[in-house]
mmCIF file of N, CA and C in Angstrom:
data_model
loop_
_atom_site.group_PDB
_atom_site.id
_atom_site.type_symbol
_atom_site.label_atom_id
_atom_site.label_comp_id
_atom_site.label_asym_id
_atom_site.label_seq_id
_atom_site.Cartn_x
_atom_site.Cartn_y
_atom_site.Cartn_z
ATOM 1 N N UNK A 275 -45.525 70.443 -263.799
ATOM 2 C CA UNK A 275 -45.680 69.288 -262.930
ATOM 3 C C UNK A 275 -46.261 69.740 -261.589
ATOM 4 N N UNK A 276 -47.274 69.022 -261.131
ATOM 5 C CA UNK A 276 -47.922 69.358 -259.866
ATOM 6 C C UNK A 276 -47.302 68.568 -258.719
ATOM 7 N N UNK A 277 -47.310 69.182 -257.548
ATOM 8 C CA UNK A 277 -46.842 68.477 -256.355
ATOM 9 C C UNK A 277 -47.910 67.471 -255.938
ATOM 10 N N UNK A 278 -47.545 66.572 -255.055
ATOM 11 C CA UNK A 278 -48.519 65.605 -254.523
ATOM 12 C C UNK A 278 -49.690 66.317 -253.852
ATOM 13 N N UNK A 279 -49.359 67.357 -253.109
ATOM 14 C CA UNK A 279 -50.403 68.101 -252.394
ATOM 15 C C UNK A 279 -51.366 68.768 -253.380
ATOM 16 N N UNK A 280 -50.838 69.283 -254.463
ATOM 17 C CA UNK A 280 -51.696 69.885 -255.486
ATOM 18 C C UNK A 280 -52.574 68.822 -256.147
ATOM 19 N N UNK A 281 -52.033 67.654 -256.364
ATOM 20 C CA UNK A 281 -52.816 66.562 -256.949
ATOM 21 C C UNK A 281 -53.933 66.133 -256.004
ATOM 22 N N UNK A 282 -53.612 66.036 -254.720
ATOM 23 C CA UNK A 282 -54.633 65.683 -253.727
ATOM 24 C C UNK A 282 -55.738 66.731 -253.697
ATOM 25 N N UNK A 283 -55.318 67.995 -253.667
ATOM 26 C CA UNK A 283 -56.287 69.097 -253.614
ATOM 27 C C UNK A 283 -57.178 69.097 -254.849
ATOM 28 N N UNK A 284 -56.595 68.924 -256.008
ATOM 29 C CA UNK A 284 -57.367 68.919 -257.255
ATOM 30 C C UNK A 284 -58.336 67.747 -257.283
ATOM 31 N N UNK A 285 -57.870 66.576 -256.904
ATOM 32 C CA UNK A 285 -58.728 65.390 -256.895
ATOM 33 C C UNK A 285 -59.898 65.536 -255.946
ATOM 34 N N UNK A 286 -59.630 66.004 -254.738
ATOM 35 C CA UNK A 286 -60.698 66.189 -253.752
ATOM 36 C C UNK A 286 -61.674 67.264 -254.211
ATOM 37 N N UNK A 287 -61.143 68.335 -254.779
ATOM 38 C CA UNK A 287 -62.012 69.404 -255.279
ATOM 39 C C UNK A 287 -62.988 68.865 -256.323
ATOM 40 N N UNK A 288 -62.487 68.097 -257.267
ATOM 41 C CA UNK A 288 -63.340 67.554 -258.325
ATOM 42 C C UNK A 288 -64.426 66.649 -257.761
ATOM 43 N N UNK A 289 -64.078 65.820 -256.806
ATOM 44 C CA UNK A 289 -65.063 64.891 -256.228
ATOM 45 C C UNK A 289 -66.129 65.642 -255.432
ATOM 46 N N UNK A 290 -65.706 66.591 -254.601
ATOM 47 C CA UNK A 290 -66.666 67.334 -253.775
ATOM 48 C C UNK A 290 -67.520 68.255 -254.651
ATOM 49 N N UNK A 291 -66.909 68.924 -255.603
ATOM 50 C CA UNK A 291 -67.654 69.832 -256.479
ATOM 51 C C UNK A 291 -68.696 69.070 -257.295
ATOM 52 N N UNK A 292 -68.407 67.828 -257.650
ATOM 53 C CA UNK A 292 -69.359 67.018 -258.407
ATOM 54 C C UNK A 292 -70.621 66.709 -257.594
ATOM 55 N N UNK A 293 -70.527 66.789 -256.278
ATOM 56 C CA UNK A 293 -71.673 66.502 -255.409
ATOM 57 C C UNK A 293 -72.557 67.723 -255.165
ATOM 58 N N UNK A 294 -72.077 68.894 -255.507
ATOM 59 C CA UNK A 294 -72.830 70.123 -255.226
ATOM 60 C C UNK A 294 -74.195 70.085 -255.905
ATOM 61 N N UNK A 295 -75.219 70.448 -255.139
ATOM 62 C CA UNK A 295 -76.610 70.513 -255.593
ATOM 63 C C UNK A 295 -77.196 69.162 -255.987
ATOM 64 N N UNK A 296 -76.601 68.082 -255.531
ATOM 65 C CA UNK A 296 -77.168 66.756 -255.757
ATOM 66 C C UNK A 296 -77.892 66.305 -254.497
ATOM 67 N N UNK A 297 -78.720 65.289 -254.648
ATOM 68 C CA UNK A 297 -79.367 64.700 -253.476
ATOM 69 C C UNK A 297 -78.283 64.226 -252.517
ATOM 70 N N UNK A 298 -78.505 64.428 -251.259
ATOM 71 C CA UNK A 298 -77.592 63.987 -250.196
ATOM 72 C C UNK A 298 -76.234 64.677 -250.213
ATOM 73 N N UNK A 299 -76.136 65.857 -250.835
ATOM 74 C CA UNK A 299 -74.844 66.552 -250.842
ATOM 75 C C UNK A 299 -74.414 66.960 -249.444
ATOM 76 N N UNK A 300 -75.362 67.349 -248.610
ATOM 77 C CA UNK A 300 -75.018 67.723 -247.228
ATOM 78 C C UNK A 300 -74.594 66.501 -246.418
ATOM 79 N N UNK A 301 -75.248 65.377 -246.636
ATOM 80 C CA UNK A 301 -74.876 64.148 -245.933
ATOM 81 C C UNK A 301 -73.480 63.701 -246.358
ATOM 82 N N UNK A 302 -73.218 63.757 -247.641
ATOM 83 C CA UNK A 302 -71.885 63.444 -248.166
ATOM 84 C C UNK A 302 -70.854 64.378 -247.530
ATOM 85 N N UNK A 303 -71.187 65.649 -247.479
ATOM 86 C CA UNK A 303 -70.289 66.644 -246.903
ATOM 87 C C UNK A 303 -70.002 66.403 -245.430
ATOM 88 N N UNK A 304 -71.032 65.982 -244.679
ATOM 89 C CA UNK A 304 -70.824 65.703 -243.250
ATOM 90 C C UNK A 304 -69.852 64.544 -243.054
ATOM 91 N N UNK A 305 -69.949 63.537 -243.908
ATOM 92 C CA UNK A 305 -69.004 62.424 -243.817
ATOM 93 C C UNK A 305 -67.593 62.932 -244.130
ATOM 94 N N UNK A 306 -67.472 63.763 -245.156
ATOM 95 C CA UNK A 306 -66.165 64.337 -245.527
ATOM 96 C C UNK A 306 -65.575 65.167 -244.391
ATOM 97 N N UNK A 307 -66.447 65.945 -243.727
ATOM 98 C CA UNK A 307 -65.996 66.795 -242.620
ATOM 99 C C UNK A 307 -65.344 65.953 -241.517
ATOM 100 N N UNK A 308 -65.916 64.805 -241.251
ATOM 101 C CA UNK A 308 -65.444 63.978 -240.135
ATOM 102 C C UNK A 308 -64.455 62.892 -240.559
ATOM 103 N N UNK A 309 -64.163 62.796 -241.848
ATOM 104 C CA UNK A 309 -63.265 61.736 -242.335
ATOM 105 C C UNK A 309 -61.870 61.781 -241.712
ATOM 106 N N UNK A 310 -61.198 62.940 -241.656
ATOM 107 C CA UNK A 310 -59.863 62.936 -241.027
ATOM 108 C C UNK A 310 -59.905 62.501 -239.556
ATOM 109 N N UNK A 311 -60.911 62.973 -238.851
ATOM 110 C CA UNK A 311 -61.056 62.600 -237.439
ATOM 111 C C UNK A 311 -61.293 61.108 -237.292
ATOM 112 N N UNK A 312 -62.135 60.539 -238.134
ATOM 113 C CA UNK A 312 -62.417 59.103 -238.067
ATOM 114 C C UNK A 312 -61.154 58.284 -238.312
ATOM 115 N N UNK A 313 -60.376 58.667 -239.316
ATOM 116 C CA UNK A 313 -59.142 57.936 -239.624
ATOM 117 C C UNK A 313 -58.143 58.082 -238.481
ATOM 118 N N UNK A 314 -57.999 59.296 -237.985
ATOM 119 C CA UNK A 314 -57.033 59.543 -236.914
ATOM 120 C C UNK A 314 -57.418 58.819 -235.627
ATOM 121 N N UNK A 315 -58.675 58.891 -235.267
ATOM 122 C CA UNK A 315 -59.120 58.318 -233.998
ATOM 123 C C UNK A 315 -59.249 56.797 -234.044
ATOM 124 N N UNK A 316 -59.789 56.263 -235.142
ATOM 125 C CA UNK A 316 -60.115 54.834 -235.198
ATOM 126 C C UNK A 316 -59.162 53.996 -236.032
ATOM 127 N N UNK A 317 -58.371 54.649 -236.860
ATOM 128 C CA UNK A 317 -57.505 53.919 -237.777
ATOM 129 C C UNK A 317 -58.181 53.769 -239.127
ATOM 130 N N UNK A 318 -57.374 53.560 -240.144
ATOM 131 C CA UNK A 318 -57.891 53.487 -241.510
ATOM 132 C C UNK A 318 -58.778 52.269 -241.719
ATOM 133 N N UNK A 319 -58.356 51.125 -241.237
ATOM 134 C CA UNK A 319 -59.114 49.896 -241.463
ATOM 135 C C UNK A 319 -60.514 49.983 -240.849
ATOM 136 N N UNK A 320 -60.602 50.461 -239.633
ATOM 137 C CA UNK A 320 -61.895 50.569 -238.971
ATOM 138 C C UNK A 320 -62.764 51.629 -239.651
ATOM 139 N N UNK A 321 -62.164 52.716 -240.114
ATOM 140 C CA UNK A 321 -62.916 53.757 -240.817
ATOM 141 C C UNK A 321 -63.470 53.220 -242.129
ATOM 142 N N UNK A 322 -62.663 52.460 -242.850
ATOM 143 C CA UNK A 322 -63.127 51.860 -244.104
ATOM 144 C C UNK A 322 -64.277 50.897 -243.834
ATOM 145 N N UNK A 323 -64.162 50.093 -242.789
ATOM 146 C CA UNK A 323 -65.241 49.167 -242.431
ATOM 147 C C UNK A 323 -66.515 49.928 -242.061
ATOM 148 N N UNK A 324 -66.376 51.039 -241.353
ATOM 149 C CA UNK A 324 -67.518 51.891 -240.999
ATOM 150 C C UNK A 324 -68.200 52.423 -242.257
ATOM 151 N N UNK A 325 -67.411 52.935 -243.202
ATOM 152 C CA UNK A 325 -67.978 53.471 -244.443
ATOM 153 C C UNK A 325 -68.675 52.373 -245.246
ATOM 154 N N UNK A 326 -68.089 51.186 -245.277
ATOM 155 C CA UNK A 326 -68.721 50.061 -245.977
ATOM 156 C C UNK A 326 -70.044 49.670 -245.322
ATOM 157 N N UNK A 327 -70.037 49.571 -244.007
ATOM 158 C CA UNK A 327 -71.242 49.155 -243.287
ATOM 159 C C UNK A 327 -72.371 50.157 -243.467
ATOM 160 N N UNK A 328 -72.055 51.430 -243.316
ATOM 161 C CA UNK A 328 -73.072 52.476 -243.477
ATOM 162 C C UNK A 328 -73.513 52.609 -244.932
ATOM 163 N N UNK A 329 -72.605 52.314 -245.857
ATOM 164 C CA UNK A 329 -72.887 52.456 -247.285
ATOM 165 C C UNK A 329 -73.972 51.528 -247.785
ATOM 166 N N UNK A 330 -74.250 50.466 -247.048
ATOM 167 C CA UNK A 330 -75.298 49.531 -247.461
ATOM 168 C C UNK A 330 -76.670 50.203 -247.488
ATOM 169 N N UNK A 331 -76.917 51.131 -246.557
ATOM 170 C CA UNK A 331 -78.223 51.797 -246.493
ATOM 171 C C UNK A 331 -78.159 53.270 -246.861
ATOM 172 N N UNK A 332 -76.976 53.857 -246.769
ATOM 173 C CA UNK A 332 -76.811 55.283 -247.048
ATOM 174 C C UNK A 332 -75.701 55.418 -248.094
ATOM 175 N N UNK A 333 -76.065 55.579 -249.352
ATOM 176 C CA UNK A 333 -75.086 55.506 -250.445
ATOM 177 C C UNK A 333 -73.991 56.563 -250.414
ATOM 178 N N UNK A 334 -74.202 57.648 -249.710
ATOM 179 C CA UNK A 334 -73.155 58.673 -249.678
ATOM 180 C C UNK A 334 -71.920 58.191 -248.913
ATOM 181 N N UNK A 335 -72.059 57.253 -248.012
ATOM 182 C CA UNK A 335 -70.897 56.677 -247.335
ATOM 183 C C UNK A 335 -70.041 55.906 -248.341
ATOM 184 N N UNK A 336 -70.702 55.109 -249.162
ATOM 185 C CA UNK A 336 -69.999 54.356 -250.200
ATOM 186 C C UNK A 336 -69.359 55.307 -251.212
ATOM 187 N N UNK A 337 -70.022 56.418 -251.482
ATOM 188 C CA UNK A 337 -69.483 57.431 -252.396
ATOM 189 C C UNK A 337 -68.194 58.034 -251.841
ATOM 190 N N UNK A 338 -68.185 58.341 -250.555
ATOM 191 C CA UNK A 338 -66.976 58.892 -249.926
ATOM 192 C C UNK A 338 -65.840 57.878 -250.002
ATOM 193 N N UNK A 339 -66.135 56.631 -249.733
ATOM 194 C CA UNK A 339 -65.107 55.589 -249.798
ATOM 195 C C UNK A 339 -64.534 55.475 -251.208
ATOM 196 N N UNK A 340 -65.391 55.458 -252.201
ATOM 197 C CA UNK A 340 -64.933 55.387 -253.586
ATOM 198 C C UNK A 340 -64.137 56.612 -253.995
ATOM 199 N N UNK A 341 -64.596 57.785 -253.562
ATOM 200 C CA UNK A 341 -63.882 59.019 -253.888
ATOM 201 C C UNK A 341 -62.520 59.066 -253.209
ATOM 202 N N UNK A 342 -62.453 58.605 -251.974
ATOM 203 C CA UNK A 342 -61.166 58.555 -251.271
ATOM 204 C C UNK A 342 -60.202 57.616 -251.997
ATOM 205 N N UNK A 343 -60.707 56.469 -252.412
ATOM 206 C CA UNK A 343 -59.869 55.518 -253.150
ATOM 207 C C UNK A 343 -59.334 56.156 -254.430
ATOM 208 N N UNK A 344 -60.195 56.883 -255.133
ATOM 209 C CA UNK A 344 -59.787 57.506 -256.398
ATOM 210 C C UNK A 344 -58.738 58.592 -256.183
ATOM 211 N N UNK A 345 -58.930 59.410 -255.179
ATOM 212 C CA UNK A 345 -58.010 60.525 -254.952
ATOM 213 C C UNK A 345 -56.668 60.039 -254.393
ATOM 214 N N UNK A 346 -56.690 59.039 -253.548
ATOM 215 C CA UNK A 346 -55.429 58.497 -253.029
ATOM 216 C C UNK A 346 -54.658 57.738 -254.100
ATOM 217 N N UNK A 347 -55.373 57.289 -255.113
ATOM 218 C CA UNK A 347 -54.800 56.492 -256.206
ATOM 219 C C UNK A 347 -54.225 55.173 -255.701
ATOM 220 N N UNK A 348 -54.794 54.676 -254.605
ATOM 221 C CA UNK A 348 -54.350 53.409 -254.045
ATOM 222 C C UNK A 348 -55.186 52.239 -254.540
ATOM 223 N N UNK A 349 -56.325 52.540 -255.152
ATOM 224 C CA UNK A 349 -57.205 51.502 -255.691
ATOM 225 C C UNK A 349 -58.158 52.145 -256.690
ATOM 226 N N UNK A 350 -58.796 51.302 -257.509
ATOM 227 C CA UNK A 350 -59.715 51.820 -258.527
ATOM 228 C C UNK A 350 -61.130 52.012 -258.017
ATOM 229 N N UNK A 351 -61.463 51.374 -256.906
ATOM 230 C CA UNK A 351 -62.822 51.483 -256.365
ATOM 231 C C UNK A 351 -62.772 51.407 -254.841
ATOM 232 N N UNK A 352 -63.882 51.765 -254.226
ATOM 233 C CA UNK A 352 -63.969 51.675 -252.775
ATOM 234 C C UNK A 352 -63.823 50.244 -252.292
ATOM 235 N N UNK A 353 -64.430 49.308 -253.009
ATOM 236 C CA UNK A 353 -64.334 47.895 -252.627
ATOM 237 C C UNK A 353 -62.886 47.394 -252.702
ATOM 238 N N UNK A 354 -62.215 47.741 -253.782
ATOM 239 C CA UNK A 354 -60.822 47.329 -253.950
ATOM 240 C C UNK A 354 -59.935 47.984 -252.886
ATOM 241 N N UNK A 355 -60.212 49.244 -252.585
ATOM 242 C CA UNK A 355 -59.469 49.961 -251.557
ATOM 243 C C UNK A 355 -59.620 49.260 -250.207
ATOM 244 N N UNK A 356 -60.844 48.864 -249.875
ATOM 245 C CA UNK A 356 -61.102 48.174 -248.607
ATOM 246 C C UNK A 356 -60.310 46.869 -248.521
ATOM 247 N N UNK A 357 -60.273 46.131 -249.601
ATOM 248 C CA UNK A 357 -59.526 44.871 -249.625
ATOM 249 C C UNK A 357 -58.029 45.138 -249.449
ATOM 250 N N UNK A 358 -57.518 46.134 -250.164
ATOM 251 C CA UNK A 358 -56.094 46.471 -250.068
ATOM 252 C C UNK A 358 -55.708 46.894 -248.648
ATOM 253 N N UNK A 359 -56.557 47.682 -248.025
ATOM 254 C CA UNK A 359 -56.281 48.144 -246.652
ATOM 255 C C UNK A 359 -56.244 46.964 -245.695
ATOM 256 N N UNK A 360 -57.200 46.048 -245.832
ATOM 257 C CA UNK A 360 -57.245 44.891 -244.928
ATOM 258 C C UNK A 360 -56.073 43.938 -245.133
ATOM 259 N N UNK A 361 -55.584 43.826 -246.336
ATOM 260 C CA UNK A 361 -54.493 42.892 -246.641
ATOM 261 C C UNK A 361 -53.104 43.488 -246.445
ATOM 262 N N UNK A 362 -53.007 44.771 -246.268
ATOM 263 C CA UNK A 362 -51.713 45.466 -246.264
ATOM 264 C C UNK A 362 -50.809 45.027 -245.116
ATOM 265 N N UNK A 363 -49.533 44.900 -245.447
ATOM 266 C CA UNK A 363 -48.517 44.708 -244.427
ATOM 267 C C UNK A 363 -48.350 46.034 -243.687
ATOM 268 N N UNK A 364 -47.681 46.006 -242.560
ATOM 269 C CA UNK A 364 -47.578 47.182 -241.700
ATOM 270 C C UNK A 364 -47.061 48.422 -242.428
ATOM 271 N N UNK A 365 -45.960 48.291 -243.159
ATOM 272 C CA UNK A 365 -45.391 49.471 -243.828
ATOM 273 C C UNK A 365 -46.349 50.029 -244.883
ATOM 274 N N UNK A 366 -47.032 49.155 -245.616
ATOM 275 C CA UNK A 366 -48.017 49.614 -246.607
ATOM 276 C C UNK A 366 -49.228 50.241 -245.920
ATOM 277 N N UNK A 367 -49.662 49.627 -244.837
ATOM 278 C CA UNK A 367 -50.805 50.164 -244.084
ATOM 279 C C UNK A 367 -50.503 51.575 -243.569
ATOM 280 N N UNK A 368 -49.308 51.777 -243.087
ATOM 281 C CA UNK A 368 -48.913 53.102 -242.613
ATOM 282 C C UNK A 368 -48.897 54.108 -243.764
ATOM 283 N N UNK A 369 -48.407 53.689 -244.915
ATOM 284 C CA UNK A 369 -48.385 54.563 -246.099
ATOM 285 C C UNK A 369 -49.812 54.868 -246.554
ATOM 286 N N UNK A 370 -50.675 53.858 -246.566
ATOM 287 C CA UNK A 370 -52.079 54.063 -246.937
ATOM 288 C C UNK A 370 -52.739 55.053 -245.982
ATOM 289 N N UNK A 371 -52.447 54.913 -244.705
ATOM 290 C CA UNK A 371 -53.038 55.801 -243.694
ATOM 291 C C UNK A 371 -52.569 57.234 -243.892
ATOM 292 N N UNK A 372 -51.284 57.426 -244.090
ATOM 293 C CA UNK A 372 -50.759 58.785 -244.312
ATOM 294 C C UNK A 372 -51.388 59.427 -245.547
ATOM 295 N N UNK A 373 -51.455 58.681 -246.621
ATOM 296 C CA UNK A 373 -52.026 59.210 -247.861
ATOM 297 C C UNK A 373 -53.523 59.491 -247.697
ATOM 298 N N UNK A 374 -54.222 58.605 -247.034
ATOM 299 C CA UNK A 374 -55.661 58.794 -246.811
ATOM 300 C C UNK A 374 -55.927 60.011 -245.931
ATOM 301 N N UNK A 375 -55.128 60.187 -244.902
ATOM 302 C CA UNK A 375 -55.283 61.365 -244.037
ATOM 303 C C UNK A 375 -55.014 62.659 -244.795
ATOM 304 N N UNK A 376 -53.988 62.654 -245.615
ATOM 305 C CA UNK A 376 -53.658 63.849 -246.396
ATOM 306 C C UNK A 376 -54.798 64.203 -247.348
ATOM 307 N N UNK A 377 -55.367 63.209 -247.990
ATOM 308 C CA UNK A 377 -56.495 63.451 -248.908
ATOM 309 C C UNK A 377 -57.758 63.834 -248.137
ATOM 310 N N UNK A 378 -57.977 63.183 -247.003
ATOM 311 C CA UNK A 378 -59.173 63.467 -246.202
ATOM 312 C C UNK A 378 -59.215 64.919 -245.737
ATOM 313 N N UNK A 379 -58.054 65.492 -245.469
ATOM 314 C CA UNK A 379 -58.004 66.902 -245.078
ATOM 315 C C UNK A 379 -58.553 67.790 -246.194
ATOM 316 N N UNK A 380 -58.244 67.463 -247.435
ATOM 317 C CA UNK A 380 -58.754 68.243 -248.565
ATOM 318 C C UNK A 380 -60.254 68.035 -248.744
ATOM 319 N N UNK A 381 -60.723 66.799 -248.539
ATOM 320 C CA UNK A 381 -62.167 66.558 -248.610
ATOM 321 C C UNK A 381 -62.890 67.415 -247.573
ATOM 322 N N UNK A 382 -62.330 67.464 -246.378
ATOM 323 C CA UNK A 382 -62.931 68.266 -245.311
ATOM 324 C C UNK A 382 -62.982 69.742 -245.700
ATOM 325 N N UNK A 383 -61.871 70.272 -246.157
ATOM 326 C CA UNK A 383 -61.819 71.698 -246.524
ATOM 327 C C UNK A 383 -62.823 72.034 -247.614
ATOM 328 N N UNK A 384 -62.902 71.192 -248.630
ATOM 329 C CA UNK A 384 -63.818 71.482 -249.732
ATOM 330 C C UNK A 384 -65.275 71.249 -249.359
ATOM 331 N N UNK A 385 -65.536 70.312 -248.466
ATOM 332 C CA UNK A 385 -66.918 70.133 -247.993
ATOM 333 C C UNK A 385 -67.396 71.389 -247.276
ATOM 334 N N UNK A 386 -66.506 72.002 -246.509
ATOM 335 C CA UNK A 386 -66.857 73.254 -245.824
ATOM 336 C C UNK A 386 -67.018 74.391 -246.831
ATOM 337 N N UNK A 387 -66.112 74.476 -247.785
ATOM 338 C CA UNK A 387 -66.098 75.605 -248.716
ATOM 339 C C UNK A 387 -67.149 75.493 -249.819
ATOM 340 N N UNK A 388 -67.297 74.320 -250.403
ATOM 341 C CA UNK A 388 -68.178 74.160 -251.560
ATOM 342 C C UNK A 388 -69.588 73.759 -251.150
ATOM 343 N N UNK A 389 -69.692 72.774 -250.265
ATOM 344 C CA UNK A 389 -71.002 72.262 -249.875
ATOM 345 C C UNK A 389 -71.598 73.021 -248.691
ATOM 346 N N UNK A 390 -70.800 73.911 -248.087
ATOM 347 C CA UNK A 390 -71.252 74.745 -246.958
ATOM 348 C C UNK A 390 -71.792 73.893 -245.808
ATOM 349 N N UNK A 391 -71.061 72.829 -245.499
ATOM 350 C CA UNK A 391 -71.454 71.938 -244.412
ATOM 351 C C UNK A 391 -70.919 72.495 -243.110
ATOM 352 N N UNK A 392 -71.737 72.446 -242.084
ATOM 353 C CA UNK A 392 -71.365 72.932 -240.758
ATOM 354 C C UNK A 392 -70.596 71.842 -240.022
ATOM 355 N N UNK A 393 -69.385 72.143 -239.621
ATOM 356 C CA UNK A 393 -68.537 71.156 -238.953
ATOM 357 C C UNK A 393 -69.054 70.769 -237.572
ATOM 358 N N UNK A 394 -70.009 71.496 -237.036
ATOM 359 C CA UNK A 394 -70.516 71.168 -235.700
ATOM 360 C C UNK A 394 -71.488 69.978 -235.720
ATOM 361 N N UNK A 395 -71.932 69.571 -236.896
ATOM 362 C CA UNK A 395 -72.821 68.414 -236.977
ATOM 363 C C UNK A 395 -71.984 67.150 -236.843
ATOM 364 N N UNK A 396 -72.273 66.346 -235.848
ATOM 365 C CA UNK A 396 -71.468 65.163 -235.559
ATOM 366 C C UNK A 396 -71.758 63.995 -236.471
ATOM 367 N N UNK A 397 -70.888 63.006 -236.407
ATOM 368 C CA UNK A 397 -71.059 61.791 -237.193
ATOM 369 C C UNK A 397 -72.337 61.081 -236.776
ATOM 370 N N UNK A 398 -72.697 61.180 -235.524
ATOM 371 C CA UNK A 398 -73.947 60.580 -235.063
ATOM 372 C C UNK A 398 -75.173 61.149 -235.728
ATOM 373 N N UNK A 399 -75.049 62.352 -236.288
ATOM 374 C CA UNK A 399 -76.168 62.981 -237.000
ATOM 375 C C UNK A 399 -76.341 62.444 -238.405
ATOM 376 N N UNK A 400 -75.427 61.583 -238.818
ATOM 377 C CA UNK A 400 -75.486 61.073 -240.174
ATOM 378 C C UNK A 400 -76.540 60.024 -240.213
#
């Protein structure tokens, strides 16, 4: 039996590793690098809205949102995850935020390790 942290790590690893050597892998990685900071600084709801808005023209944002939803196991898709986050009562929203932050940390680590993304590139560079 795996711990929650091991499940998060495995899920994030699979999602990030699947992006290696694909088009926009570095762009995807840059979003992953800044995901924990975005959630911490702006809140989960605003971060999800940011990923949705950017995802309309830059598909790697939508990919990160969908991958986060899959790894957190809070929804089946990025769209469903966004709806759940917006509708959540306070206690659920706090739980969603904690789980998303925990998973986002693994996305960040694997983006640095697997995709070799430089953490000094800001979100504005996306």
